[in-house]
Each structure stands twice: as structure tokens, then as C-alpha cells.
mmCIF file of C-alpha atoms in Angstrom:
data_model
loop_
_atom_site.group_PDB
_atom_site.id
_atom_site.type_symbol
_atom_site.label_atom_id
_atom_site.label_comp_id
_atom_site.label_asym_id
_atom_site.label_seq_id
_atom_site.Cartn_x
_atom_site.Cartn_y
_atom_site.Cartn_z
ATOM 1 C CA UNK A 43 0.000 0.000 0.000
ATOM 2 C CA UNK A 44 1.359 3.405 -1.025
ATOM 3 C CA UNK A 45 2.107 5.689 1.919
ATOM 4 C CA UNK A 46 0.784 9.268 1.993
ATOM 5 C CA UNK A 47 4.398 10.428 2.428
ATOM 6 C CA UNK A 48 5.665 8.513 -0.622
ATOM 7 C CA UNK A 49 5.496 11.671 -2.776
ATOM 8 C CA UNK A 50 7.398 13.832 -0.242
ATOM 9 C CA UNK A 51 11.058 14.250 -1.176
ATOM 10 C CA UNK A 52 12.467 15.902 1.974
ATOM 11 C CA UNK A 53 11.174 16.158 5.555
ATOM 12 C CA UNK A 54 12.472 18.865 7.928
ATOM 13 C CA UNK A 55 11.704 19.303 11.627
ATOM 14 C CA UNK A 56 11.849 22.725 13.283
ATOM 15 C CA UNK A 57 12.689 22.343 16.985
ATOM 16 C CA UNK A 58 13.514 24.367 20.075
ATOM 17 C CA UNK A 59 13.669 23.554 23.766
ATOM 18 C CA UNK A 60 11.891 26.825 24.505
ATOM 19 C CA UNK A 61 8.561 28.419 23.604
ATOM 20 C CA UNK A 62 8.206 31.834 21.994
ATOM 21 C CA UNK A 63 11.482 31.791 20.065
ATOM 22 C CA UNK A 64 9.807 31.839 16.640
ATOM 23 C CA UNK A 65 9.627 28.241 15.376
ATOM 24 C CA UNK A 66 6.342 28.914 13.566
ATOM 25 C CA UNK A 67 7.788 32.128 12.111
ATOM 26 C CA UNK A 68 10.793 30.220 10.761
ATOM 27 C CA UNK A 69 8.497 27.474 9.359
ATOM 28 C CA UNK A 70 6.260 30.046 7.653
ATOM 29 C CA UNK A 71 9.051 32.114 6.103
ATOM 30 C CA UNK A 72 11.037 29.024 5.105
ATOM 31 C CA UNK A 73 7.949 27.702 3.274
ATOM 32 C CA UNK A 74 7.442 31.046 1.515
ATOM 33 C CA UNK A 75 11.152 31.240 0.563
ATOM 34 C CA UNK A 76 11.132 27.683 -0.799
ATOM 35 C CA UNK A 77 7.985 28.447 -2.801
ATOM 36 C CA UNK A 78 9.774 31.463 -4.271
ATOM 37 C CA UNK A 79 12.478 29.002 -5.430
ATOM 38 C CA UNK A 80 9.799 27.023 -7.280
ATOM 39 C CA UNK A 81 9.292 24.284 -4.677
ATOM 40 C CA UNK A 82 6.047 22.711 -3.457
ATOM 41 C CA UNK A 83 5.927 22.760 0.333
ATOM 42 C CA UNK A 84 3.782 21.317 3.116
ATOM 43 C CA UNK A 85 3.725 22.338 6.785
ATOM 44 C CA UNK A 86 2.611 19.806 9.405
ATOM 45 C CA UNK A 87 1.812 21.704 12.604
ATOM 46 C CA UNK A 88 2.199 19.296 15.547
ATOM 47 C CA UNK A 89 2.066 22.071 18.155
ATOM 48 C CA UNK A 90 -1.266 20.713 19.396
ATOM 49 C CA UNK A 91 -1.762 23.193 22.254
ATOM 50 C CA UNK A 92 -0.688 26.310 20.346
ATOM 51 C CA UNK A 93 -1.426 25.865 16.633
ATOM 52 C CA UNK A 94 -0.453 29.191 15.027
ATOM 53 C CA UNK A 95 0.357 28.119 11.450
ATOM 54 C CA UNK A 96 -3.258 28.502 10.126
ATOM 55 C CA UNK A 97 -3.366 32.111 11.388
ATOM 56 C CA UNK A 98 0.035 32.976 9.886
ATOM 57 C CA UNK A 99 -1.269 32.012 6.440
ATOM 58 C CA UNK A 100 -4.716 33.567 7.042
ATOM 59 C CA UNK A 101 -6.550 30.288 6.432
ATOM 60 C CA UNK A 102 -7.725 29.688 10.020
ATOM 61 C CA UNK A 103 -11.392 29.530 8.947
ATOM 62 C CA UNK A 104 -10.827 26.701 6.451
ATOM 63 C CA UNK A 105 -12.037 23.152 7.056
ATOM 64 C CA UNK A 106 -10.243 19.866 6.452
ATOM 65 C CA UNK A 107 -12.014 17.420 4.114
ATOM 66 C CA UNK A 108 -11.707 13.668 3.680
ATOM 67 C CA UNK A 109 -10.708 11.810 0.526
ATOM 68 C CA UNK A 110 -10.095 8.115 -0.222
ATOM 69 C CA UNK A 111 -6.540 8.244 1.153
ATOM 70 C CA UNK A 112 -7.230 10.353 4.260
ATOM 71 C CA UNK A 113 -7.382 14.049 5.146
ATOM 72 C CA UNK A 114 -6.906 16.622 2.379
ATOM 73 C CA UNK A 115 -4.570 19.386 3.621
ATOM 74 C CA UNK A 116 -5.572 23.048 3.413
ATOM 75 C CA UNK A 117 -3.937 24.846 0.474
ATOM 76 C CA UNK A 118 -3.002 28.506 0.840
ATOM 77 C CA UNK A 119 -3.189 29.341 -2.883
ATOM 78 C CA UNK A 120 -4.883 28.153 -6.068
ATOM 79 C CA UNK A 121 -1.622 26.718 -7.396
ATOM 80 C CA UNK A 122 -1.515 24.432 -4.319
ATOM 81 C CA UNK A 123 2.153 25.340 -3.797
ATOM 82 C CA UNK A 124 1.830 25.389 0.036
ATOM 83 C CA UNK A 125 -0.280 22.787 1.889
ATOM 84 C CA UNK A 126 -1.032 22.894 5.631
ATOM 85 C CA UNK A 127 -2.302 20.479 8.270
ATOM 86 C CA UNK A 128 -2.946 21.556 11.850
ATOM 87 C CA UNK A 129 -5.226 20.721 14.754
ATOM 88 C CA UNK A 130 -6.327 24.359 14.359
ATOM 89 C CA UNK A 131 -8.484 23.227 11.401
ATOM 90 C CA UNK A 132 -10.150 20.493 13.483
ATOM 91 C CA UNK A 133 -11.266 22.526 16.518
ATOM 92 C CA UNK A 134 -14.958 23.458 16.706
ATOM 93 C CA UNK A 135 -14.111 26.943 17.988
ATOM 94 C CA UNK A 136 -10.766 28.736 17.510
ATOM 95 C CA UNK A 137 -10.487 29.400 21.273
ATOM 96 C CA UNK A 138 -10.995 25.743 22.282
ATOM 97 C CA UNK A 139 -8.151 24.449 24.471
ATOM 98 C CA UNK A 140 -6.654 21.030 23.749
ATOM 99 C CA UNK A 141 -6.788 19.478 27.234
ATOM 100 C CA UNK A 142 -5.350 16.066 26.406
ATOM 101 C CA UNK A 143 -3.023 13.596 28.066
ATOM 102 C CA UNK A 144 0.009 12.210 26.255
ATOM 103 C CA UNK A 145 -1.542 9.081 24.669
ATOM 104 C CA UNK A 146 -4.258 11.080 22.878
ATOM 105 C CA UNK A 147 -1.702 13.611 21.576
ATOM 106 C CA UNK A 148 0.573 10.801 20.392
ATOM 107 C CA UNK A 149 -2.311 9.081 18.587
ATOM 108 C CA UNK A 150 -3.181 12.291 16.696
ATOM 109 C CA UNK A 151 0.456 12.871 15.692
ATOM 110 C CA UNK A 152 0.649 9.329 14.293
ATOM 111 C CA UNK A 153 -2.610 9.965 12.442
ATOM 112 C CA UNK A 154 -1.251 13.250 11.029
ATOM 113 C CA UNK A 155 1.850 11.437 9.739
ATOM 114 C CA UNK A 156 -0.098 8.505 8.247
ATOM 115 C CA UNK A 157 -3.416 9.966 7.117
ATOM 116 C CA UNK A 158 -2.780 13.308 5.370
ATOM 117 C CA UNK A 159 -2.888 13.067 1.566
ATOM 118 C CA UNK A 160 0.029 15.419 0.781
ATOM 119 C CA UNK A 161 0.475 14.337 -2.826
ATOM 120 C CA UNK A 162 3.775 15.394 -4.444
ATOM 121 C CA UNK A 163 5.883 17.750 -2.274
ATOM 122 C CA UNK A 164 9.498 18.877 -2.446
ATOM 123 C CA UNK A 165 9.573 19.666 1.288
ATOM 124 C CA UNK A 166 7.442 18.849 4.315
ATOM 125 C CA UNK A 167 8.266 21.145 7.258
ATOM 126 C CA UNK A 168 7.187 19.912 10.705
ATOM 127 C CA UNK A 169 6.467 22.675 13.232
ATOM 128 C CA UNK A 170 6.915 21.195 16.727
ATOM 129 C CA UNK A 171 5.929 22.422 20.204
ATOM 130 C CA UNK A 172 8.590 23.487 22.739
ATOM 131 C CA UNK A 173 10.440 20.751 24.599
ATOM 132 C CA UNK A 174 11.857 17.252 24.134
ATOM 133 C CA UNK A 175 9.104 14.952 25.371
ATOM 134 C CA UNK A 176 6.005 13.014 24.246
ATOM 135 C CA UNK A 177 5.086 14.842 21.054
ATOM 136 C CA UNK A 178 8.699 15.028 19.866
ATOM 137 C CA UNK A 179 9.399 11.335 20.452
ATOM 138 C CA UNK A 180 6.141 10.378 18.691
ATOM 139 C CA UNK A 181 6.901 12.660 15.736
ATOM 140 C CA UNK A 182 10.474 11.429 15.265
ATOM 141 C CA UNK A 183 9.454 7.775 15.625
ATOM 142 C CA UNK A 184 6.553 8.140 13.172
ATOM 143 C CA UNK A 185 8.758 9.902 10.599
ATOM 144 C CA UNK A 186 11.825 7.672 10.995
ATOM 145 C CA UNK A 187 10.812 5.215 8.205
ATOM 146 C CA UNK A 188 10.740 8.187 5.787
ATOM 147 C CA UNK A 189 14.330 9.245 6.608
ATOM 148 C CA UNK A 190 13.942 12.970 7.444
ATOM 149 C CA UNK A 191 16.540 15.319 5.970
ATOM 150 C CA UNK A 192 17.164 16.676 9.481
ATOM 151 C CA UNK A 193 16.245 19.341 12.037
ATOM 152 C CA UNK A 194 16.590 23.116 12.255
ATOM 153 C CA UNK A 195 16.980 24.397 15.825
ATOM 154 C CA UNK A 196 15.669 27.881 16.636
ATOM 155 C CA UNK A 197 16.886 30.017 19.531
ATOM 156 C CA UNK A 198 16.962 33.646 20.606
ATOM 157 C CA UNK A 199 20.337 35.150 21.591
ATOM 158 C CA UNK A 200 20.031 35.226 25.405
ATOM 159 C CA UNK A 201 21.684 32.583 27.586
ATOM 160 C CA UNK A 202 18.412 31.180 29.020
ATOM 161 C CA UNK A 203 17.091 30.319 25.538
ATOM 162 C CA UNK A 204 20.445 28.971 24.347
ATOM 163 C CA UNK A 205 20.595 26.666 27.397
ATOM 164 C CA UNK A 206 17.210 25.163 26.478
ATOM 165 C CA UNK A 207 18.250 24.669 22.855
ATOM 166 C CA UNK A 208 21.389 22.883 24.062
ATOM 167 C CA UNK A 209 19.038 20.223 25.498
ATOM 168 C CA UNK A 210 17.376 19.982 22.082
ATOM 169 C CA UNK A 211 20.780 19.169 20.572
ATOM 170 C CA UNK A 212 21.056 16.292 23.061
ATOM 171 C CA UNK A 213 17.573 15.130 22.021
ATOM 172 C CA UNK A 214 18.625 15.065 18.354
ATOM 173 C CA UNK A 215 21.742 13.088 19.243
ATOM 174 C CA UNK A 216 19.784 10.537 21.290
ATOM 175 C CA UNK A 217 17.128 10.054 18.588
ATOM 176 C CA UNK A 218 19.627 9.960 15.707
ATOM 177 C CA UNK A 219 18.228 13.093 14.067
ATOM 178 C CA UNK A 220 20.701 15.065 11.950
ATOM 179 C CA UNK A 221 20.994 18.754 12.901
ATOM 180 C CA UNK A 222 20.984 20.866 9.723
ATOM 181 C CA UNK A 223 21.855 23.968 11.721
ATOM 182 C CA UNK A 224 20.864 26.616 14.257
ATOM 183 C CA UNK A 225 18.902 29.810 13.547
ATOM 184 C CA UNK A 226 19.210 32.772 15.919
ATOM 185 C CA UNK A 227 15.872 34.610 15.805
ATOM 186 C CA UNK A 228 15.102 38.106 17.217
ATOM 187 C CA UNK A 229 18.779 38.899 16.814
ATOM 188 C CA UNK A 230 18.812 42.666 17.291
ATOM 189 C CA UNK A 231 16.326 45.305 16.180
ATOM 190 C CA UNK A 232 17.121 47.392 13.117
ATOM 191 C CA UNK A 233 15.608 50.880 13.402
ATOM 192 C CA UNK A 234 13.509 51.569 10.274
ATOM 193 C CA UNK A 235 14.529 55.253 10.362
ATOM 194 C CA UNK A 236 18.281 55.270 11.019
ATOM 195 C CA UNK A 237 19.128 51.566 10.347
ATOM 196 C CA UNK A 238 21.018 51.290 13.641
ATOM 197 C CA UNK A 239 20.878 47.773 15.149
ATOM 198 C CA UNK A 240 20.063 47.485 18.877
ATOM 199 C CA UNK A 241 20.712 44.094 20.509
ATOM 200 C CA UNK A 242 17.624 43.872 22.718
ATOM 201 C CA UNK A 243 18.197 40.232 23.752
ATOM 202 C CA UNK A 244 22.030 40.317 23.895
ATOM 203 C CA UNK A 245 23.902 38.899 20.893
ATOM 204 C CA UNK A 246 25.546 35.885 19.322
ATOM 205 C CA UNK A 247 24.301 33.084 21.611
ATOM 206 C CA UNK A 248 23.061 30.940 18.734
ATOM 207 C CA UNK A 249 26.263 31.290 16.738
ATOM 208 C CA UNK A 250 28.337 30.468 19.806
ATOM 209 C CA UNK A 251 26.229 27.366 20.500
ATOM 210 C CA UNK A 252 26.567 26.187 16.878
ATOM 211 C CA UNK A 253 30.351 26.597 17.076
ATOM 212 C CA UNK A 254 30.499 24.766 20.403
ATOM 213 C CA UNK A 255 28.276 21.897 19.159
ATOM 214 C CA UNK A 256 30.033 21.617 15.798
ATOM 215 C CA UNK A 257 26.848 22.166 13.757
ATOM 216 C CA UNK A 258 26.210 24.765 11.005
ATOM 217 C CA UNK A 259 25.017 28.246 11.948
ATOM 218 C CA UNK A 260 22.278 29.083 9.444
ATOM 219 C CA UNK A 261 21.949 32.780 10.265
ATOM 220 C CA UNK A 262 20.600 35.568 12.480
ATOM 221 C CA UNK A 263 17.101 36.940 11.840
ATOM 222 C CA UNK A 264 16.620 40.458 13.275
ATOM 223 C CA UNK A 265 13.393 41.745 14.817
ATOM 224 C CA UNK A 266 11.567 43.352 11.926
ATOM 225 C CA UNK A 267 8.313 45.329 12.126
ATOM 226 C CA UNK A 268 7.372 44.405 8.558
ATOM 227 C CA UNK A 269 7.855 40.699 9.324
ATOM 228 C CA UNK A 270 5.713 40.946 12.499
ATOM 229 C CA UNK A 271 2.964 42.755 10.608
ATOM 230 C CA UNK A 272 3.071 40.280 7.737
ATOM 231 C CA UNK A 273 2.721 37.313 10.120
ATOM 232 C CA UNK A 274 -0.184 38.999 11.946
ATOM 233 C CA UNK A 275 -2.006 39.685 8.667
ATOM 234 C CA UNK A 276 -1.160 36.393 6.944
ATOM 235 C CA UNK A 277 0.776 38.097 4.128
ATOM 236 C CA UNK A 278 3.648 36.843 1.967
ATOM 237 C CA UNK A 279 6.591 38.645 3.583
ATOM 238 C CA UNK A 280 9.142 37.149 1.143
ATOM 239 C CA UNK A 281 7.203 38.470 -1.851
ATOM 240 C CA UNK A 282 6.204 41.831 -0.398
ATOM 241 C CA UNK A 283 9.272 43.069 1.527
ATOM 242 C CA UNK A 284 12.489 42.166 -0.345
ATOM 243 C CA UNK A 285 14.216 45.309 1.024
ATOM 244 C CA UNK A 286 13.480 44.609 4.701
ATOM 245 C CA UNK A 287 16.225 43.786 7.214
ATOM 246 C CA UNK A 288 15.022 40.190 7.818
ATOM 247 C CA UNK A 289 14.691 39.254 4.122
ATOM 248 C CA UNK A 290 18.363 38.393 3.373
ATOM 249 C CA UNK A 291 18.686 36.253 6.521
ATOM 250 C CA UNK A 292 15.510 34.259 5.786
ATOM 251 C CA UNK A 293 16.313 33.659 2.116
ATOM 252 C CA UNK A 294 19.888 32.654 3.050
ATOM 253 C CA UNK A 295 18.510 30.013 5.458
ATOM 254 C CA UNK A 296 16.308 28.638 2.655
ATOM 255 C CA UNK A 297 19.291 28.487 0.262
ATOM 256 C CA UNK A 298 21.261 26.427 2.787
ATOM 257 C CA UNK A 299 18.333 23.999 3.172
ATOM 258 C CA UNK A 300 18.097 23.669 -0.621
ATOM 259 C CA UNK A 301 21.850 22.974 -0.735
ATOM 260 C CA UNK A 302 21.562 20.272 1.966
ATOM 261 C CA UNK A 303 18.649 18.659 0.093
ATOM 262 C CA UNK A 304 20.456 18.690 -3.234
ATOM 263 C CA UNK A 305 23.604 17.272 -1.620
ATOM 264 C CA UNK A 306 21.532 14.411 -0.243
ATOM 265 C CA UNK A 307 19.818 13.767 -3.596
ATOM 266 C CA UNK A 308 23.099 13.610 -5.548
#
């Protein structure tokens, strides 16, 4: 029997030991950057208690439908270049809390991996919740047969966040998941008037951690008002703001992922 992931060429996980560092932001902008490079992308949102991906693409009111091979993902455009699956589409009301114990969460994650009819995709990006426990183990175990390309770890520059991401590196090592690199998000604020960069959350923690752990440093993404607004409104930041301060960092991260994928394919 053909698996629903048989048409997916590369699977990426976006991880962090800490909440609020911007995993969903990185997933969203990575998907938009890869689409700009002509790729078809899916995002599987396994952050069951805080599903923000539907809102970031302004499709939170869409419903998931069934087909012969399972759930049909929600497409963000007519070309079907970005497909999404999230528990956010399955809740009766958007404000409903997911008050579930581990086994029920794990069962849904396995169902998401097995029962979503993704079709042909170049990349499937998996947006995970904070931490290194139930949901992460279930996700990695369920995806293992499909040989994921690897994981991107997201941190902010301050020592507290970097310490939590260090634990995520240990998780990747223990589960045999390749680390594609570390992204330092919210890395300074560039003033839109004078272009001066202020390091609100200190500086360089992510790069230092990457050096210490011997993994690639994928780049620093500054705080950017245009990026924040675009995420709030569900816009295409990559298309609309090529001159913004965060644009070069985000597109550079996507180029490195494309390079890793092409290296694996050759």
C-alpha cells in the first residue's frame, strides 16, 4: 500500500527547547522562501496546544475534508504550492483548548503522519511544540521510516534560551536526528529610520552554540516590524518586503536547506 508520504522528497523538523522563540515564524518564512524558489511545500503543525500556522497564512477559517486516502490538507493558494495540516483546522471553535493527556496527543500525531494526503511535495516542514518529550518522540518515531533530511533548531540570543536549545541538541543526538543547523531569531532590532541595530536580547548566543556543538550556523534573523505585521495579517513577507532587514537572513537560510537537500539527492 502506497504511503501518503511517498510523494514527499524531503522532511524537515523545526525544533527548540523553549517556547516563543519563533519556530512557527521560521516554518512560515522558510515555506514562503522555498515556494519562491519554485518548490512545493507542506507544513505539518504538531504544536497541538498552540497551533499558530493557520493564522500565519490567514486560512484559520478553512475546514479539512476527507478523501479516499485520508485528510486533504488546506492549500493557501490556487496553485496548491503550500499545503497545511494543523489541529487548528479540526477545533470546533478557535479558542478551544486542547486538554489532552500524552496518549491522545501521540495518537493524533501518528494519524497526522499517516493519514494526510500530501500528494507530491518537495519539502514537508514539521512545526513542533517546545520541549523534548512526548510529542517530539512520537513525531520522530513516526517519521523515521521516511528518513527525514534533518532538524533546524531555533533560539533567541540570550543565555536562558540557548541553554534550552542545548538540550534539544542532546535530544537530536539521542534520537539519531541530523541537525541541519541553528537559527538565531530576534537577533537585534534594526531601526527603520536610522538603520542602527540594537541588541535587545544580547547577541551571538546561537552562533556560539553552533560553534560549540560543531553544527552549522544558518543565520541571524533580526526583529523586523514588517515581518511581524506580515505574520499577523497572513501576508507573503518574502514576496512583499524584499528590502526589509530580515529578508536576506531568511532567504539565506532557505538556500542552505536547498543545498543540503540537493547534496543528499546527488
